[in-house]
Short mmCIF file of C-alpha atoms in Angstrom, two decimals:
data_model
loop_
_atom_site.label_atom_id
_atom_site.label_comp_id
_atom_site.label_asym_id
_atom_site.label_seq_id
_atom_site.Cartn_x
_atom_site.Cartn_y
_atom_site.Cartn_z
CA MET A 1269 0.12 -0.47 0.00
CA ASP A 1270 0.72 3.26 -1.30
CA HIS A 1271 2.00 6.19 1.96
CA PRO A 1272 2.60 9.68 0.42
CA ALA A 1273 4.55 11.45 2.40
CA ALA A 1274 2.47 14.62 4.21
CA HIS A 1275 4.39 17.81 3.18
CA ILE A 1276 5.85 20.80 4.92
CA ASP A 1277 6.62 24.29 4.13
CA THR A 1278 10.28 24.55 4.05
CA ALA A 1279 10.50 27.70 3.43
CA ALA A 1280 8.91 28.21 6.90
CA THR A 1281 11.91 26.06 8.59
CA ALA A 1282 14.57 27.70 6.38
CA ALA A 1283 13.67 31.34 7.71
CA LEU A 1284 14.70 30.34 10.90
CA ARG A 1285 18.33 30.34 10.40
CA GLU A 1286 17.05 34.89 9.54
CA GLU A 1287 16.22 34.95 13.13
CA ARG A 1288 18.81 36.92 15.22
CA VAL A 1289 19.63 34.69 18.92
CA ASP A 1290 20.52 36.80 22.57
CA TRP A 1291 19.62 35.95 25.79
CA ARG A 1292 16.70 34.17 25.83
CA HIS A 1293 18.69 31.75 24.14
CA LYS A 1294 21.10 29.96 26.98
CA ALA A 1295 23.23 27.41 24.79
CA ILE A 1296 24.70 30.71 22.84
CA PRO A 1297 27.73 32.92 24.30
CA PRO A 1298 26.84 36.57 24.68
CA ALA A 1299 29.87 36.39 21.72
CA PHE A 1300 27.14 35.68 19.28
CA TRP A 1301 24.58 37.97 20.61
CA GLY A 1302 22.43 39.65 17.86
CA ARG A 1303 23.68 37.71 15.21
CA THR A 1304 21.12 35.23 13.06
CA VAL A 1305 21.51 31.55 13.10
CA ALA A 1306 23.05 31.93 9.96
CA ASP A 1307 25.52 33.98 11.33
CA VAL A 1308 26.45 31.89 14.09
CA LEU A 1309 26.81 28.30 11.97
CA ALA A 1310 28.85 30.19 9.32
CA GLU A 1311 31.64 30.98 11.84
CA ALA A 1312 31.16 26.60 12.38
CA PRO A 1313 31.50 27.83 16.89
CA ARG A 1314 33.80 24.80 18.08
CA LEU A 1315 31.49 23.11 21.40
CA SER A 1316 34.41 24.96 23.38
CA GLN A 1317 32.96 27.69 22.80
CA LEU A 1318 29.70 27.24 24.59
CA PRO A 1319 28.74 27.74 27.87
CA THR A 1320 28.15 25.27 30.20
CA PRO A 1321 25.50 23.42 30.59
CA VAL A 1322 24.54 23.09 27.14
CA LEU A 1323 22.33 20.13 25.71
CA SER A 1324 23.57 18.74 22.31
CA LEU A 1325 22.49 17.17 19.79
CA SER A 1326 24.71 14.64 17.42
CA ARG A 1327 24.23 15.54 13.81
CA VAL A 1328 26.03 11.34 12.05
CA ALA A 1329 23.79 9.92 15.29
CA MET A 1330 20.39 12.02 13.96
CA THR A 1331 20.78 11.30 10.79
CA HIS A 1332 21.33 7.43 11.12
CA ASN A 1333 18.80 7.26 13.81
CA ARG A 1334 16.21 8.89 11.32
CA ASP A 1335 17.06 6.60 8.03
CA VAL A 1336 16.97 3.10 10.25
CA LEU A 1337 13.92 3.42 11.55
CA ALA A 1338 12.28 4.90 8.04
CA ALA A 1339 14.00 1.72 5.97
CA TRP A 1340 13.05 -0.26 8.90
CA CYS A 1341 9.21 0.81 8.45
CA ALA A 1342 9.54 0.51 5.10
CA GLU A 1343 11.03 -3.06 4.64
CA ARG A 1344 7.41 -3.79 6.94
CA GLY A 1345 4.95 -2.34 4.42
CA MET A 1346 4.14 0.59 7.65
CA ALA A 1347 3.65 4.27 7.34
CA LEU A 1348 5.24 6.36 10.18
CA ALA A 1349 3.89 9.29 12.11
CA PRO A 1350 7.00 10.54 14.36
CA HIS A 1351 5.53 11.49 17.18
CA GLY A 1352 6.86 15.18 17.35
CA LYS A 1353 6.26 16.22 20.97
CA THR A 1354 9.27 14.58 21.51
CA THR A 1355 11.34 17.09 20.02
CA MET A 1356 8.78 19.86 18.82
CA ALA A 1357 11.56 21.20 16.47
CA PRO A 1358 9.94 21.93 12.85
CA GLN A 1359 13.37 21.63 11.05
CA LEU A 1360 13.52 17.63 12.93
CA TRP A 1361 10.02 17.12 11.61
CA ALA A 1362 11.11 18.39 7.84
CA GLU A 1363 14.08 16.12 8.29
CA GLN A 1364 11.85 12.91 8.78
CA ILE A 1365 8.83 13.91 6.20
CA ASP A 1366 12.16 14.84 3.21
CA ALA A 1367 12.62 10.49 4.44
CA GLY A 1368 9.22 9.61 3.79
CA ALA A 1369 6.98 10.16 7.57
CA TRP A 1370 3.09 10.18 6.83
CA ALA A 1371 2.12 12.90 9.06
CA ILE A 1372 3.76 13.99 12.01
CA THR A 1373 1.91 13.42 15.66
CA VAL A 1374 1.12 16.06 18.39
CA ALA A 1375 -0.50 15.36 21.41
CA ASN A 1376 -2.89 19.03 21.92
CA LEU A 1377 -4.08 22.11 20.31
CA ALA A 1378 -0.60 24.46 21.04
CA GLN A 1379 1.53 21.39 19.59
CA LEU A 1380 -1.11 21.22 16.63
CA ALA A 1381 -1.46 25.30 16.29
CA VAL A 1382 2.86 24.81 15.11
CA ALA A 1383 2.51 21.80 13.03
CA ARG A 1384 0.12 24.21 11.12
CA ALA A 1385 2.46 27.28 11.58
CA PHE A 1386 4.81 25.69 8.98
CA GLY A 1387 2.21 23.49 6.92
CA VAL A 1388 2.93 20.19 8.53
CA SER A 1389 -0.38 18.66 6.04
CA ARG A 1390 -0.99 15.90 7.71
CA VAL A 1391 -1.71 15.73 11.42
CA ILE A 1392 -2.42 12.92 13.77
CA VAL A 1393 -3.54 14.40 17.44
CA ALA A 1394 -3.15 11.33 20.19
CA ASN A 1395 -6.21 12.77 22.32
CA ALA A 1396 -9.84 13.20 22.37
CA VAL A 1397 -10.70 16.92 21.59
CA VAL A 1398 -13.86 17.88 23.70
CA SER A 1399 -13.07 21.86 23.28
CA PRO A 1400 -15.50 23.51 21.10
CA LEU A 1401 -12.36 26.54 21.12
CA ALA A 1402 -10.25 23.59 19.54
CA LEU A 1403 -12.48 21.90 17.41
CA ARG A 1404 -14.32 24.88 15.58
CA TRP A 1405 -10.52 26.52 15.36
CA ILE A 1406 -9.21 23.21 13.86
CA SER A 1407 -13.00 22.70 11.36
CA ASP A 1408 -11.72 25.74 10.02
CA GLN A 1409 -8.39 24.40 9.71
CA LEU A 1410 -9.72 22.08 7.47
CA THR A 1411 -12.61 24.09 5.45
CA GLU A 1412 -9.38 26.47 4.56
CA ASP A 1413 -6.53 24.06 3.53
CA PRO A 1414 -8.24 21.57 0.97
CA GLY A 1415 -5.06 20.07 1.10
CA LEU A 1416 -4.85 19.19 4.88
CA GLU A 1417 -5.60 16.29 6.80
CA VAL A 1418 -5.77 16.09 10.97
CA LEU A 1419 -7.53 13.06 12.51
CA VAL A 1420 -8.31 13.27 16.27
CA TRP A 1421 -9.65 10.35 18.69
CA ALA A 1422 -12.23 9.03 20.70
CA ASP A 1423 -12.94 6.08 23.54
CA SER A 1424 -16.41 7.42 24.30
CA ALA A 1425 -19.95 7.65 22.83
CA ARG A 1426 -19.59 11.14 24.81
CA THR A 1427 -16.38 12.15 23.04
CA VAL A 1428 -18.73 12.05 20.16
CA SER A 1429 -21.58 13.31 21.14
CA LEU A 1430 -19.62 17.26 22.71
CA MET A 1431 -17.34 17.37 19.03
CA HIS A 1432 -20.56 16.59 17.12
CA GLU A 1433 -22.30 19.55 19.37
CA ALA A 1434 -19.71 21.83 19.36
CA LEU A 1435 -19.01 21.46 15.33
CA ALA A 1436 -23.20 21.15 14.60
CA ALA A 1437 -23.17 24.57 16.00
CA HIS A 1438 -20.21 26.04 14.68
CA SER A 1439 -21.03 25.42 11.22
CA ALA A 1440 -24.93 26.23 12.14
CA ASP A 1441 -22.77 29.57 12.62
CA VAL A 1442 -20.42 29.96 9.54
CA GLY A 1443 -21.67 27.83 7.02
CA PRO A 1444 -21.07 24.52 5.78
CA ARG A 1445 -17.85 22.54 7.19
CA ARG A 1446 -15.73 19.82 6.11
CA PRO A 1447 -15.85 16.96 8.84
CA ILE A 1448 -12.71 16.03 11.14
CA GLY A 1449 -11.55 12.12 10.79
CA VAL A 1450 -12.10 10.14 14.13
CA LEU A 1451 -9.47 7.39 14.75
CA VAL A 1452 -11.39 4.91 17.41
CA GLU A 1453 -9.30 4.24 20.54
CA ARG A 1454 -8.87 0.45 22.42
CA GLY A 1455 -7.69 0.51 25.94
CA GLY A 1456 -6.25 -1.43 27.58
CA ALA A 1457 -6.59 -2.58 31.60
CA ASN A 1458 -4.62 -0.22 33.74
CA GLY A 1459 -3.77 1.37 30.67
CA ARG A 1460 -3.84 5.23 29.31
CA THR A 1461 -7.15 6.24 27.91
CA GLY A 1462 -9.37 4.58 25.31
CA ALA A 1463 -12.56 1.65 25.24
CA ARG A 1464 -11.38 -0.95 27.26
CA ASP A 1465 -13.82 -3.59 25.64
CA GLU A 1466 -14.33 -3.91 22.17
CA ASP A 1467 -18.26 -3.42 22.19
CA THR A 1468 -18.11 -0.07 23.76
CA ALA A 1469 -15.03 1.18 20.72
CA VAL A 1470 -17.49 -0.52 18.07
CA ALA A 1471 -20.08 2.11 19.85
CA VAL A 1472 -18.07 5.05 19.36
CA ALA A 1473 -17.61 4.04 15.76
CA GLU A 1474 -20.99 3.90 15.35
CA ALA A 1475 -21.33 7.16 16.76
CA ILE A 1476 -18.62 8.80 14.62
CA ALA A 1477 -20.27 7.09 11.63
CA ALA A 1478 -23.65 8.77 12.26
CA SER A 1479 -22.83 12.63 13.02
CA PRO A 1480 -22.31 14.54 8.92
CA HIS A 1481 -19.59 16.55 11.06
CA LEU A 1482 -17.39 14.20 12.21
CA GLU A 1483 -16.00 11.22 9.64
CA LEU A 1484 -14.62 7.88 10.75
CA ALA A 1485 -10.66 7.09 9.72
CA GLY A 1486 -9.69 3.98 11.56
CA VAL A 1487 -8.55 2.79 15.22
CA THR A 1488 -5.44 3.39 17.01
CA GLY A 1489 -3.97 2.70 20.28
CA TYR A 1490 -0.94 3.08 22.85
CA GLU A 1491 0.66 0.23 23.79
CA GLY A 1492 3.53 2.04 25.98
CA ALA A 1493 1.67 2.26 29.12
CA LEU A 1494 0.76 -1.45 29.28
CA ALA A 1495 4.18 -2.15 30.27
CA HIS A 1496 8.08 -0.58 31.11
CA THR A 1497 9.99 -3.51 30.32
CA PRO A 1498 11.52 -5.97 27.24
CA ASP A 1499 10.60 -8.99 29.22
CA GLU A 1500 8.97 -11.99 27.76
CA ALA A 1501 5.60 -11.16 30.21
CA ALA A 1502 5.84 -7.91 28.93
CA LEU A 1503 5.86 -8.78 24.95
CA ALA A 1504 3.28 -10.79 25.82
CA VAL A 1505 1.13 -8.15 27.05
CA VAL A 1506 1.64 -5.94 23.97
CA HIS A 1507 1.57 -8.32 21.59
CA THR A 1508 -2.19 -9.19 22.74
CA TYR A 1509 -3.27 -5.54 22.88
CA VAL A 1510 -2.27 -4.98 19.27
CA ASP A 1511 -3.81 -7.86 18.68
CA SER A 1512 -7.23 -6.11 19.41
CA LEU A 1513 -6.41 -3.36 17.09
CA VAL A 1514 -6.43 -5.86 15.12
CA SER A 1515 -10.17 -7.74 16.25
CA LEU A 1516 -12.20 -3.97 16.28
CA HIS A 1517 -10.59 -2.84 12.98
CA ARG A 1518 -12.36 -5.95 11.52
CA ARG A 1519 -15.46 -4.87 13.03
CA ILE A 1520 -16.14 -1.77 12.55
CA ASP A 1521 -14.60 -1.86 8.94
CA GLY A 1522 -17.90 -1.84 7.57
CA LEU A 1523 -19.09 1.49 8.62
CA MET A 1524 -15.46 3.30 6.59
CA PRO A 1525 -16.80 6.49 4.27
CA ALA A 1526 -16.46 4.63 0.88
CA GLY A 1527 -13.50 5.69 -0.60
CA ARG A 1528 -11.64 5.78 2.63
CA VAL A 1529 -8.45 3.80 3.44
CA PRO A 1530 -8.77 2.88 7.12
CA VAL A 1531 -5.92 4.39 9.53
CA VAL A 1532 -5.27 1.22 12.41
CA SER A 1533 -1.86 3.41 14.27
CA ALA A 1534 -0.39 1.85 17.32
CA GLY A 1535 2.87 4.06 18.76
CA GLY A 1536 5.29 3.58 20.75
CA SER A 1537 9.84 3.44 20.48
CA ALA A 1538 9.40 1.21 23.18
CA TYR A 1539 7.48 -2.06 21.48
CA PHE A 1540 7.52 -1.35 17.79
CA GLU A 1541 8.79 -5.00 17.00
CA GLN A 1542 5.87 -6.00 18.91
CA VAL A 1543 3.38 -3.56 16.84
CA ALA A 1544 4.69 -4.54 13.32
CA ASP A 1545 4.43 -8.81 13.74
CA ALA A 1546 0.75 -7.64 15.47
CA LEU A 1547 -0.28 -5.34 12.56
CA SER A 1548 1.89 -7.16 9.85
CA PRO A 1549 -1.83 -9.62 9.03
CA LEU A 1550 -3.22 -5.91 7.89
CA VAL A 1551 -0.92 -4.87 5.56
CA ALA A 1552 -0.46 -8.52 3.91
CA GLY A 1553 -3.47 -8.24 2.92
CA GLU A 1554 -3.55 -4.17 2.59
CA GLU A 1555 -6.43 -4.50 4.91
CA ALA A 1556 -5.35 -1.23 6.13
CA ARG A 1557 -2.77 1.61 6.23
CA VAL A 1558 -1.24 0.74 9.67
CA VAL A 1559 0.78 4.13 11.65
CA LEU A 1560 3.22 3.34 13.59
CA ARG A 1561 3.90 7.00 15.60
CA SER A 1562 7.44 6.29 17.18
CA GLY A 1563 8.93 9.66 18.42
CA ALA A 1564 12.39 9.26 21.08
CA TYR A 1565 13.66 7.33 17.58
CA LEU A 1566 15.20 9.85 16.40
CA THR A 1567 17.52 10.75 18.73
CA HIS A 1568 17.60 7.33 21.07
CA ASP A 1569 18.93 8.21 24.59
CA ASP A 1570 21.55 6.53 27.04
CA GLY A 1571 18.79 5.18 29.56
CA PHE A 1572 15.10 4.02 29.21
CA TYR A 1573 15.22 3.60 25.46
CA ARG A 1574 18.61 1.69 24.79
CA GLY A 1575 17.50 -0.49 27.65
CA ILE A 1576 13.81 -1.20 26.49
CA SER A 1577 13.89 -0.39 22.58
CA PRO A 1578 13.94 -3.27 19.77
CA LEU A 1579 16.52 -1.61 17.94
CA GLY A 1580 18.60 -0.79 21.65
CA ALA A 1581 21.47 -2.44 24.18
CA SER A 1582 19.56 -5.83 23.95
CA PRO A 1583 18.24 -5.76 20.12
CA ARG A 1584 14.67 -7.54 19.42
CA THR A 1585 14.29 -7.23 15.69
CA SER A 1586 16.72 -6.34 12.95
CA GLY A 1587 18.34 -3.90 11.85
CA PRO A 1588 21.38 -1.61 12.51
CA GLY A 1589 21.24 -0.59 16.24
CA LEU A 1590 20.48 3.43 17.34
CA ARG A 1591 22.48 5.85 18.51
CA SER A 1592 22.47 7.90 21.10
CA ALA A 1593 22.23 11.37 19.64
CA LEU A 1594 21.74 13.82 22.80
CA HIS A 1595 23.66 14.82 25.71
CA GLY A 1596 24.85 17.12 28.15
CA TRP A 1597 27.67 19.08 28.20
CA VAL A 1598 28.47 20.08 32.38
CA ARG A 1599 31.10 21.70 34.23
CA VAL A 1600 32.08 20.76 37.08
CA SER A 1601 32.25 23.87 39.89
CA SER A 1602 32.49 22.34 43.05
CA GLN A 1603 34.59 19.63 45.27
CA PRO A 1604 33.77 20.16 49.23
CA GLU A 1605 34.17 16.90 50.28
CA PRO A 1606 36.00 13.66 49.13
CA GLY A 1607 34.01 12.06 46.57
CA LEU A 1608 31.40 14.49 45.87
CA ALA A 1609 32.21 17.02 43.08
CA LEU A 1610 29.22 19.15 42.37
CA PHE A 1611 28.17 20.47 38.21
CA ASP A 1612 26.44 23.32 37.09
CA ALA A 1613 23.52 21.45 35.67
CA GLY A 1614 19.92 20.00 37.30
CA LYS A 1615 16.75 19.31 36.93
CA ARG A 1616 16.20 22.29 35.05
CA ASP A 1617 18.20 21.85 32.28
CA LEU A 1618 18.75 17.87 32.23
CA PRO A 1619 15.99 14.89 31.86
CA PHE A 1620 15.42 13.18 35.11
CA ASP A 1621 12.67 11.50 35.50
CA GLU A 1622 13.31 7.76 33.36
CA GLY A 1623 16.50 7.80 35.13
CA LEU A 1624 19.83 10.47 36.06
CA PRO A 1625 22.69 11.51 33.91
CA GLU A 1626 25.26 8.89 33.07
CA ALA A 1627 29.00 10.68 33.56
CA GLN A 1628 30.43 9.79 30.08
CA LEU A 1629 33.39 11.47 29.34
CA LEU A 1630 36.27 13.55 30.32
CA ARG A 1631 36.99 16.30 27.88
CA ALA A 1632 40.45 17.23 27.55
CA ARG A 1633 42.13 19.59 30.17
CA GLU A 1634 44.96 20.04 26.85
CA THR A 1635 43.95 22.12 23.72
CA GLY A 1636 44.08 19.06 20.86
CA ALA A 1637 43.87 16.14 23.13
CA PRO A 1638 41.10 13.70 23.05
CA ALA A 1639 38.31 13.15 25.57
CA THR A 1640 39.18 10.24 27.97
CA PRO A 1641 36.21 7.80 29.38
CA LEU A 1642 35.34 8.50 33.28
CA SER A 1643 34.27 5.50 34.86
CA GLY A 1644 34.14 4.62 38.35
CA VAL A 1645 31.78 7.50 39.03
CA ALA A 1646 28.05 8.37 39.32
CA VAL A 1647 25.46 10.78 39.05
CA THR A 1648 23.17 10.46 41.81
CA ALA A 1649 21.38 13.50 42.19
CA LEU A 1650 20.06 16.56 40.28
CA ASN A 1651 18.60 19.74 42.31
CA ASP A 1652 17.24 22.30 40.24
CA GLN A 1653 20.65 23.99 39.31
CA HIS A 1654 23.17 21.42 40.69
CA GLY A 1655 24.36 18.06 39.48
CA PHE A 1656 26.24 15.70 42.16
CA LEU A 1657 28.67 13.56 41.48
CA ARG A 1658 30.03 10.48 43.62
CA TRP A 1659 33.26 7.95 43.71
CA ASP A 1660 34.80 6.58 46.68
CA PRO A 1661 35.69 9.39 48.80
CA ALA A 1662 38.80 6.66 49.63
CA GLY A 1663 40.42 6.65 46.31
CA GLU A 1664 41.94 9.29 43.95
CA ALA A 1665 39.94 12.49 43.11
CA PRO A 1666 39.07 11.16 38.94
CA VAL A 1667 38.19 15.57 38.23
CA VAL A 1668 39.23 18.19 39.08
CA ILE A 1669 37.03 21.92 39.46
CA GLY A 1670 36.62 23.42 36.10
CA ASP A 1671 36.48 19.84 34.45
CA GLU A 1672 33.64 19.77 31.58
CA LEU A 1673 32.12 16.11 31.50
CA ARG A 1674 29.74 14.51 28.70
CA LEU A 1675 27.37 13.24 30.34
CA GLY A 1676 24.69 10.24 28.71
CA LEU A 1677 21.19 11.78 29.15
CA SER A 1678 18.01 9.02 29.49
CA HIS A 1679 14.39 10.35 28.02
CA PRO A 1680 14.40 12.70 25.52
CA CYS A 1681 10.91 13.79 25.62
CA THR A 1682 12.15 15.75 29.06
CA ALA A 1683 14.69 17.22 27.90
CA PHE A 1684 14.02 19.11 24.14
CA ASP A 1685 11.19 21.26 26.40
CA LYS A 1686 14.77 22.46 28.50
CA TRP A 1687 15.76 24.48 26.30
CA GLY A 1688 14.54 26.72 23.17
CA LEU A 1689 17.32 26.67 21.21
CA ILE A 1690 19.82 23.54 20.98
CA PRO A 1691 22.63 22.82 19.01
CA VAL A 1692 23.37 20.09 16.61
CA LEU A 1693 27.25 18.70 16.45
CA ASP A 1694 28.88 16.86 13.42
CA ASP A 1695 29.95 14.39 16.48
CA ALA A 1696 29.46 14.34 20.14
CA ASP A 1697 32.76 12.56 19.88
CA ALA A 1698 35.30 14.65 18.58
CA ALA A 1699 37.15 16.76 20.64
CA ASP A 1700 35.94 19.73 20.33
CA PRO A 1701 33.26 19.13 18.04
CA VAL A 1702 31.70 21.62 15.56
CA VAL A 1703 28.64 23.63 15.68
CA VAL A 1704 26.53 22.55 12.82
CA ASP A 1705 23.29 23.68 13.06
CA LEU A 1706 20.85 25.89 15.89
CA VAL A 1707 17.90 23.28 16.17
CA ARG A 1708 14.33 25.94 17.50
CA THR A 1709 11.61 24.16 19.74
CA TRP A 1710 8.59 25.35 21.18
CA PHE A 1711 7.30 24.01 24.46
#
């Protein structure tokens, strides 16, 4: 089945290079304030010219990850709708779309507005939308742009009723509008949202099909809320859940509007091999457009996803492994007692909800010398603006005040939101990496 890629306004993303950087961008040193992004990049600054703390992305690792998952999905006949909430960076969305992404996924109206500001032509809103204000705006967007497709979710008849009432009133006020596409969300026990049984989900589909202001578009769900480990029991739970999406699709397929290719979509960067396996009968029979909504794969990480991804440290599927493209760079600012150093980054700078950072490298103390691996140390806590690095107090201190360290990070979804402008390095393993891009985020 053909999966035509979405479109994005490349002129709008290119225009980001004309933005001026200043004190609002904590990754940028005063020496560059007042210059455009293009001017800064033209000087090819080095990592050593940036202040600490700083979050960085690796160009070589992101390019690798982008191409690996695009090829992995294509080999299995699946479409990819990367979850844009991970990065909220239209520059990176553009790369994913250029690599064939069928859509960009977002989680709410504010994120959808960013996607629309950059001309993304097909967006999945992975949530129920019940606000009349939001529904009216989406309805207007669809009517003003015939090439736009927006799919939202519903998991109850009441949700559908509220959507119908809001859109009916809006249509009465301003005239006929294009219907909004809706995916029926199937949930699982102890999961997040989603109809907990198939009969309820079928009733939701029937309610959508009965509304002239809505259009049944298919089935969706999120398996990541049902398991958090890669053991066999967790994988079985995920596979059984994704099987339920197939069953629901087959029960409601007769309600689909003529000419619409049904979508069956599951999410996640943790269990996408289970998704592909369970949904493979739909691909083989061309019964539906199977859409994967992974988001964290683009940067991967050195924590949660390294441990649980099917292409992580313990692979569960074929294909090249993903690489961490996400790092923190910090400076030791205090050594108040044996076995303890404090560095200049904390919860406001680095993710901590899915595991603390790990100390990886000591930046060279001499210009041109390679970085050296750090061992026998651990980041044990983060305060708002400080990090705690500990080692055996009876041993020799591995760091001194002023040393710069590279940290591996866990959970990209809570890393990007702390930085409005993120330097992209040519290669985070280089002695003094070159800044090759600056990525703008909207949170």
